[in-house]
Coordinates of C-alpha atoms and ligand atoms in Angstrom, one line a residue:
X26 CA 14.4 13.8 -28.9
X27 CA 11.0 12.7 -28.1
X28 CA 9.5 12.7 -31.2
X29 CA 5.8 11.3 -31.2
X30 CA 6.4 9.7 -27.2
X31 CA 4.4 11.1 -24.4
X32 CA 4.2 14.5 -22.8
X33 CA 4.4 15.1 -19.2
X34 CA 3.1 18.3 -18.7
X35 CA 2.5 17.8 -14.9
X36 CA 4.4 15.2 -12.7
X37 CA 2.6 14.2 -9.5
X38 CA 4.8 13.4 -6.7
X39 CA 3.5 11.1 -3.5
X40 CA 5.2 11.2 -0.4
X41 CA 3.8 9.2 2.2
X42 CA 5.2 10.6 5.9
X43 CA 5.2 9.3 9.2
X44 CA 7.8 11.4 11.7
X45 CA 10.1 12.8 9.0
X46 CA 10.4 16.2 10.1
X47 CA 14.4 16.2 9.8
X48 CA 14.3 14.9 5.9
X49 CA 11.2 16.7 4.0
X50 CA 13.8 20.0 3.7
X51 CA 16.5 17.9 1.8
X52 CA 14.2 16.0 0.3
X53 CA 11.7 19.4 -1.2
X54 CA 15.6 20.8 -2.5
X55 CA 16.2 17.8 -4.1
X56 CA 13.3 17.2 -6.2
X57 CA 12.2 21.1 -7.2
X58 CA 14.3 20.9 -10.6
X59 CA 12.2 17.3 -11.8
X60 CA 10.7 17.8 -15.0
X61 CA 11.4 22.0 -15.4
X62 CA 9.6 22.1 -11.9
X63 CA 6.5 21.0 -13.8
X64 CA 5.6 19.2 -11.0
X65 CA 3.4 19.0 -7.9
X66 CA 4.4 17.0 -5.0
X67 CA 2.1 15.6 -2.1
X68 CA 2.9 15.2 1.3
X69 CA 1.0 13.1 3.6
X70 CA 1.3 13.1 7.3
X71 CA 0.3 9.8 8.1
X72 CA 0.1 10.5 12.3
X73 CA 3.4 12.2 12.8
X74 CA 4.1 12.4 16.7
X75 CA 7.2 15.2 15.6
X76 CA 6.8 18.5 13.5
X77 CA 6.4 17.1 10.3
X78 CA 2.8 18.7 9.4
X79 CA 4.6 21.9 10.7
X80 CA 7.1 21.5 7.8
X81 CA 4.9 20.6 5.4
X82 CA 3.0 23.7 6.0
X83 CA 6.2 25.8 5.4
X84 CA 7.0 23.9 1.9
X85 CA 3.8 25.0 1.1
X86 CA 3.9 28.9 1.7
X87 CA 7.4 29.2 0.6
X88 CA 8.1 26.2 -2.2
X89 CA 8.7 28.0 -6.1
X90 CA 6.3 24.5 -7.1
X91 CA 3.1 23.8 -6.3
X92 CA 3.1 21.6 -3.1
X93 CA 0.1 19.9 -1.4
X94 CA -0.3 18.7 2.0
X95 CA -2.3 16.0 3.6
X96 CA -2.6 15.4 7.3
X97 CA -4.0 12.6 9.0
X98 CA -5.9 12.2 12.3
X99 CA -4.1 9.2 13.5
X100 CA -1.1 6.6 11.8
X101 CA -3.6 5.0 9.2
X102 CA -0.2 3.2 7.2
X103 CA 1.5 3.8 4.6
X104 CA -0.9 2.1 2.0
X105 CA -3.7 4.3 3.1
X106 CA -1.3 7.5 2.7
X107 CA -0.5 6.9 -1.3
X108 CA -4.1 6.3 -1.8
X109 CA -4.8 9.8 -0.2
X110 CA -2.0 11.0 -2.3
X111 CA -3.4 9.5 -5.4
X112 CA -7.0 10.6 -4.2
X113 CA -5.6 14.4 -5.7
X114 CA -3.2 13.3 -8.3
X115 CA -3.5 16.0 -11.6
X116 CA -0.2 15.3 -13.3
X117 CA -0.2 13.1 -16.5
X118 CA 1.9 10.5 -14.5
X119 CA 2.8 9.8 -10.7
X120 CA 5.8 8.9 -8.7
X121 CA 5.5 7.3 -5.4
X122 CA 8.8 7.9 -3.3
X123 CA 9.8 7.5 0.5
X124 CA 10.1 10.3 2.6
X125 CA 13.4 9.2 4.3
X126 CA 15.7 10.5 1.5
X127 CA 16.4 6.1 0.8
X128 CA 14.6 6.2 -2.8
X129 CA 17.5 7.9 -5.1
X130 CA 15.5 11.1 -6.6
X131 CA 17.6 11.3 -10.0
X132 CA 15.9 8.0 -11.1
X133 CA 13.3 10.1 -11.4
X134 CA 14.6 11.9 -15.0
X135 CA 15.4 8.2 -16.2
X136 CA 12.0 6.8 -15.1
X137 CA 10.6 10.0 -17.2
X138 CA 12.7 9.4 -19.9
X139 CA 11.6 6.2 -20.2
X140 CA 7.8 6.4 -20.1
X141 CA 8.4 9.7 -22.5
X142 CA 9.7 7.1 -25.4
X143 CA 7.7 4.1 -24.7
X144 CA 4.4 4.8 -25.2
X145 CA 3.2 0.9 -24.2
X146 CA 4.8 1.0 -21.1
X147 CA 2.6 1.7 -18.2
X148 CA 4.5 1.3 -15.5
X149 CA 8.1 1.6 -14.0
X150 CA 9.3 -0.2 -11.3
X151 CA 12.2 0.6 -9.0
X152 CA 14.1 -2.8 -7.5
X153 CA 16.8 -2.5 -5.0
X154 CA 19.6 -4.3 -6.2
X155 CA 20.6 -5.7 -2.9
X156 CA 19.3 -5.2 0.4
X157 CA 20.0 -3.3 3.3
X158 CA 22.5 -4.9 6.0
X159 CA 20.0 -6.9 8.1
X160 CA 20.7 -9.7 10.7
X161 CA 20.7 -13.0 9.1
X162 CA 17.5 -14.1 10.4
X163 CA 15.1 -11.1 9.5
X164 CA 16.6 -11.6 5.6
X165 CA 15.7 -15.2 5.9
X166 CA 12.6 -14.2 7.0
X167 CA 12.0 -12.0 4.0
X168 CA 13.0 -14.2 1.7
X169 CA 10.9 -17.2 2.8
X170 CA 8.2 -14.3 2.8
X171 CA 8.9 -13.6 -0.9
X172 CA 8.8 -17.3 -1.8
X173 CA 5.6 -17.8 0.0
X174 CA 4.2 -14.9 -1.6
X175 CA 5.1 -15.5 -5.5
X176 CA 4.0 -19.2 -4.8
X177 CA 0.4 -18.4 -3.5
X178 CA -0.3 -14.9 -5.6
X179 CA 1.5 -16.4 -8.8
X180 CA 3.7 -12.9 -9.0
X181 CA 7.6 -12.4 -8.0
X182 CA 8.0 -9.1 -6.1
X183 CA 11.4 -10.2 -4.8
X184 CA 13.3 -6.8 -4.3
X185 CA 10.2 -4.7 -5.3
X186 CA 10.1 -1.3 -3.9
X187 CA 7.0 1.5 -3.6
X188 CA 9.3 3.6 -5.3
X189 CA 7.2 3.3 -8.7
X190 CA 6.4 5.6 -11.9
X191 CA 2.6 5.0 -12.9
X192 CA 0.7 6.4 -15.7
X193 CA -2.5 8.4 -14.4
X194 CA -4.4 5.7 -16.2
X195 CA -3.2 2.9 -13.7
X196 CA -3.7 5.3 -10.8
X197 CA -7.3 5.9 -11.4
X198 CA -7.9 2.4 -12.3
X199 CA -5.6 1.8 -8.4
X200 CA -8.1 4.2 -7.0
X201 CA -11.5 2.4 -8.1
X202 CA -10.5 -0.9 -6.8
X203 CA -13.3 -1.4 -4.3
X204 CA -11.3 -3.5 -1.4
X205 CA -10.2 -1.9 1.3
X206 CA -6.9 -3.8 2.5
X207 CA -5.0 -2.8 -0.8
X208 CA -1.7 -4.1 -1.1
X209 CA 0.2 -1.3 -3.3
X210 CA 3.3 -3.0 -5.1
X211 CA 1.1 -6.2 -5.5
X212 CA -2.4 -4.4 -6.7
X213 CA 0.1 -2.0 -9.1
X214 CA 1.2 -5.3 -10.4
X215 CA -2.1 -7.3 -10.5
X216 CA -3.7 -4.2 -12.5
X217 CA -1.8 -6.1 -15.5
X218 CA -0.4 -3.0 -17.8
X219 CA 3.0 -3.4 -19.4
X220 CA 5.7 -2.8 -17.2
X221 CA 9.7 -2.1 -16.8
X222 CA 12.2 -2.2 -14.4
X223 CA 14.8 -0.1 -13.3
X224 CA 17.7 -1.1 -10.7
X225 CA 18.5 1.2 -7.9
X226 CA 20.4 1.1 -4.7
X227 CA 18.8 2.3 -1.6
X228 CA 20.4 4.5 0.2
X229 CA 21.2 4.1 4.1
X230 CA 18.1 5.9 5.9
X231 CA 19.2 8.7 8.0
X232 CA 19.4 7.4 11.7
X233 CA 19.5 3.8 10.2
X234 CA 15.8 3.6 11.8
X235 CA 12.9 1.6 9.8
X236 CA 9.5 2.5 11.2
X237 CA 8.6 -1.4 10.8
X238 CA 9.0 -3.4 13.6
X239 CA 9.1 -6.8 13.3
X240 CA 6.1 -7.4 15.0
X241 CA 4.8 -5.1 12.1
X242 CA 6.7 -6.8 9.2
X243 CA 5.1 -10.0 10.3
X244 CA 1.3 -8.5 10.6
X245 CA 2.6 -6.9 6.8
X246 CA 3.6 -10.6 5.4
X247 CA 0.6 -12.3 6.5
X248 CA -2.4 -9.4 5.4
X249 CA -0.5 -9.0 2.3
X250 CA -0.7 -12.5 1.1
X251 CA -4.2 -13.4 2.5
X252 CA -5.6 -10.5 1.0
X253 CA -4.2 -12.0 -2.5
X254 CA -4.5 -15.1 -2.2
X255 CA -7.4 -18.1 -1.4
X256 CA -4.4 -20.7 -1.6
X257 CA -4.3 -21.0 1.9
X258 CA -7.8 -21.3 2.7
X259 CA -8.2 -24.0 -0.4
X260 CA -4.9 -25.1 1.3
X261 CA -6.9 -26.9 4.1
X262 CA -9.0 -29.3 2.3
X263 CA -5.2 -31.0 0.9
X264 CA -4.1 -30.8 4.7
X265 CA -7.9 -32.9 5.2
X266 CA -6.9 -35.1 2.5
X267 CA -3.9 -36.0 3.6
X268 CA -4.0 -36.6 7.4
X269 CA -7.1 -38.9 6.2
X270 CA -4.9 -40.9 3.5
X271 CA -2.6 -41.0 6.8
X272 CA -4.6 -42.2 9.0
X273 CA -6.0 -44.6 6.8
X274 CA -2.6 -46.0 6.4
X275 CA -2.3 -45.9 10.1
X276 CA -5.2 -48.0 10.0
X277 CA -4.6 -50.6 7.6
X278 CA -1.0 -51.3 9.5
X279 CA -2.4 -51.5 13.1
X280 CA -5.3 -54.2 11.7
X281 CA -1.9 -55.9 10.4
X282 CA 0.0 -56.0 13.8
X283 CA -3.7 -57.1 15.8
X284 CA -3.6 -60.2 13.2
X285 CA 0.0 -61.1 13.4
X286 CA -0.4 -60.6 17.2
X287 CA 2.0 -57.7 17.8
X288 CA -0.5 -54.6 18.9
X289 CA 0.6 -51.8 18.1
X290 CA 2.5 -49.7 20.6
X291 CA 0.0 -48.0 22.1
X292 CA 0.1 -44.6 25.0
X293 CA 2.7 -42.4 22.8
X294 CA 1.2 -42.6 19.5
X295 CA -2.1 -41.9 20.6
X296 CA -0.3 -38.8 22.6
X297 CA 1.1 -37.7 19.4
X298 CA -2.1 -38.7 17.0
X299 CA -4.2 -36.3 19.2
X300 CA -1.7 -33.2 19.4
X301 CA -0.6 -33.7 16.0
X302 CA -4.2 -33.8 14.5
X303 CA -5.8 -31.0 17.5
X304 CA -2.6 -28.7 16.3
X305 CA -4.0 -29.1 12.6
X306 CA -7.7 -28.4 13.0
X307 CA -6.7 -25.5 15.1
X308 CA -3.9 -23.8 12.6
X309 CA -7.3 -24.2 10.1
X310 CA -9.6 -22.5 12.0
X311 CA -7.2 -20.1 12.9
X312 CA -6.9 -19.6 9.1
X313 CA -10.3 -19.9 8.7
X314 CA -10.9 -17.0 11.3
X315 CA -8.2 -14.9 8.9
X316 CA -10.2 -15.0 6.2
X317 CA -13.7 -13.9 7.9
X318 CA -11.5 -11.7 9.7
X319 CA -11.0 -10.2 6.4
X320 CA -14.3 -9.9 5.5
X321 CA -15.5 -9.1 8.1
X322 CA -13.3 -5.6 7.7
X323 CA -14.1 -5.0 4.1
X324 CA -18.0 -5.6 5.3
X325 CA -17.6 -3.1 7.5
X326 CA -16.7 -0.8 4.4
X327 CA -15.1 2.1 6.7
X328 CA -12.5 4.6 5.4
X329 CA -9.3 4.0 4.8
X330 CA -8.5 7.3 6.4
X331 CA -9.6 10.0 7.9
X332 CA -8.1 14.0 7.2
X333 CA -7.9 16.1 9.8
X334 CA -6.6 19.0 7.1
X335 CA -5.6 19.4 3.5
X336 CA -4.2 22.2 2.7
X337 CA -2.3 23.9 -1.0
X338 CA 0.0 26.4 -2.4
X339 CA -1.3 28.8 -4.2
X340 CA 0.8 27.8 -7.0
X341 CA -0.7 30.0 -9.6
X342 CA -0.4 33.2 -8.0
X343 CA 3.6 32.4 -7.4
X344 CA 3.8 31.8 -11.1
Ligands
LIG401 N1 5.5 5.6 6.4 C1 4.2 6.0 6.6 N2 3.3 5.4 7.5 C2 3.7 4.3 8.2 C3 5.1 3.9 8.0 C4 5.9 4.5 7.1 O1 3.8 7.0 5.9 O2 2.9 3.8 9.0 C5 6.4 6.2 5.5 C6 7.7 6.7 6.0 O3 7.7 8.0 6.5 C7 8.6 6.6 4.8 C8 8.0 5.4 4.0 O4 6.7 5.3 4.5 O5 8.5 7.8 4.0 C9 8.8 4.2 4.2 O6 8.9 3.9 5.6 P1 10.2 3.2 6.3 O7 11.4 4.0 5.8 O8 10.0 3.2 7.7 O9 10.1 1.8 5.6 P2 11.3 0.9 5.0 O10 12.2 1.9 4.2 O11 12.0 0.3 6.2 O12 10.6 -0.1 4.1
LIG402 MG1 12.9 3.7 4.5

């Protein structure tokens, strides 16, 4: 029994949407019997181009627990969605799950379970235990991603998922970071509370159909990590270093062929000297131009999202 552990008298459920009209209904069954139905789950409709608002709204008037519903104006991501979700958290702990019935929902009771009896534990993570089928490339792709990440931001979230139980305390700590590109799994983990893991296997999605295409995934790889990390803007001055220790060398052996009389040979290399050395200094501005691009966006300070309704059960009245 839980004798002196945690109680969770409320269990806040965020469920960030984007065209999942043909899933919420299996979804809503599925998770009504968490925790007694001491729960409250949140649905945001991150931009939905298909009736998913419309079945929100009916989980709201007819759901036996408290639902709540957030809608949009436009596709804001993902990120922005939990945030909104978090923004009207008032359970004693939240779960952030998918909409696209891929998250298993009875890890829920175990993740529960677990934060019940371990009252220094802060946060739960879910990692797949392997990945979905993908072609051989994309998976390179990812892993090279994962590598480059843990190498630059100093933390492994190899097989991390958003499926994640967090205290209220690391939510409204989540919610007063002041930046505006947030990086969930990575923030979640920078926040620095005591954490666990818990394996699961993710489920085919329905339709096999990712809403991330790869132009996406790349645009996802490259904010995430410069919004973590000043490794690759520090990065250049090592790149400065070294093409001048190069040429220096360069240098030193072509004053050592003019005095033994052979010249160095001469059209080619200067060629490849000048596109090597142009491709360089443009890559670092380019990287340069991330970064104020960057700032430039958090300067800006506009909203992460924008509502165009919010609506609730009335839960209490049911009751
Ligand atoms: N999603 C969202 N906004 C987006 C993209 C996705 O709210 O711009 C939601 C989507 O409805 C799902 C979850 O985020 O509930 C994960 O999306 P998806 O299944 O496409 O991602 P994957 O499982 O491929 O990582
Ligand atoms: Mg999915």
């Amino acid at each position: 029994m839980n004798k002196g552990g945690r109680v969770l008298d409320k269990l806040s459920i965020v469920i960030p949407c984007l065209n999942e009209e043909k899933n919420l209904a299996e979804l809503h069954d599925e998770l009504i019997g968490i925790n007694n139905g001491k729960i409250e789950i949140i649905y945001i409709d991150d931009g939905s181009k298909d009736k998913t608002w419309e079945v929100i709204e009916e989980l709201i008037e007819n759901s036996s627990v408290q639902v709540k519903g957030i809608r949009f104006t436009k596709n804001f991501g993902k990120e922005a969605a939990i945030e909104s979700g978090f923004n009207v958290c008032t359970g004693d702990a939240v779960v952030t799950l998918d909409a696209d019935l891929q998250h298993p929902v009875d890890t829920i009771p175990k993740m529960i379970e677990f934060w019940k009896n371990n009252k220094d534990v802060y946060i739960i993570n879910a990692l797949k235990e392997t990945r979905q089928t993908e072609p051989f490339i994309k998976s390179a792709l990812i892993h090279l991603y994962y590598k480059v990440f843990s190498f630059s931001c100093g933390m492994n979230l190899k097989n991390h998922t958003d499926f994640k139980f967090l205290d209220i305390c690391v939510v409204k700590q989540y919610i007063n970071l002041p930046e505006k590109n947030k990086f969930y799994r990575g923030l979640v983990n920078w926040l620095g509370y005591n954490s666990m893991n818990i394996n699961i296997k993710i489920n085919e999605r329905p339709g096999n159909k990712t809403s991330w295409g790869n132009l996406q995934l790349i645009k996802y790889a490259k904010n995430t990590i410069l919004s973590f990390s000043d490794l690759p803007l520090k990065s250049i001055t090592w790149l400065g270093l070294f093409l001048f220790f190069f040429s220096l060398v360069m240098t030193i052996d072509t004053l050592v062929k003019k005095i033994n009389g052979s010249s160095a040979e001469g059209f080619p290399t200067v060629i490849l000297l000048i596109l090597g050395i142009g491709s360089v200094i443009i890559f670092s501005l380019g990287l340069i131009g991330e970064y104020l691009a960057e700032i430039f966006n958090e300067i800006k300070a506009r909203p992460r999202f924008v509502l165009s309704n919010k609506k609730e059960s009335d839960y209490k009245d049911k009751q």
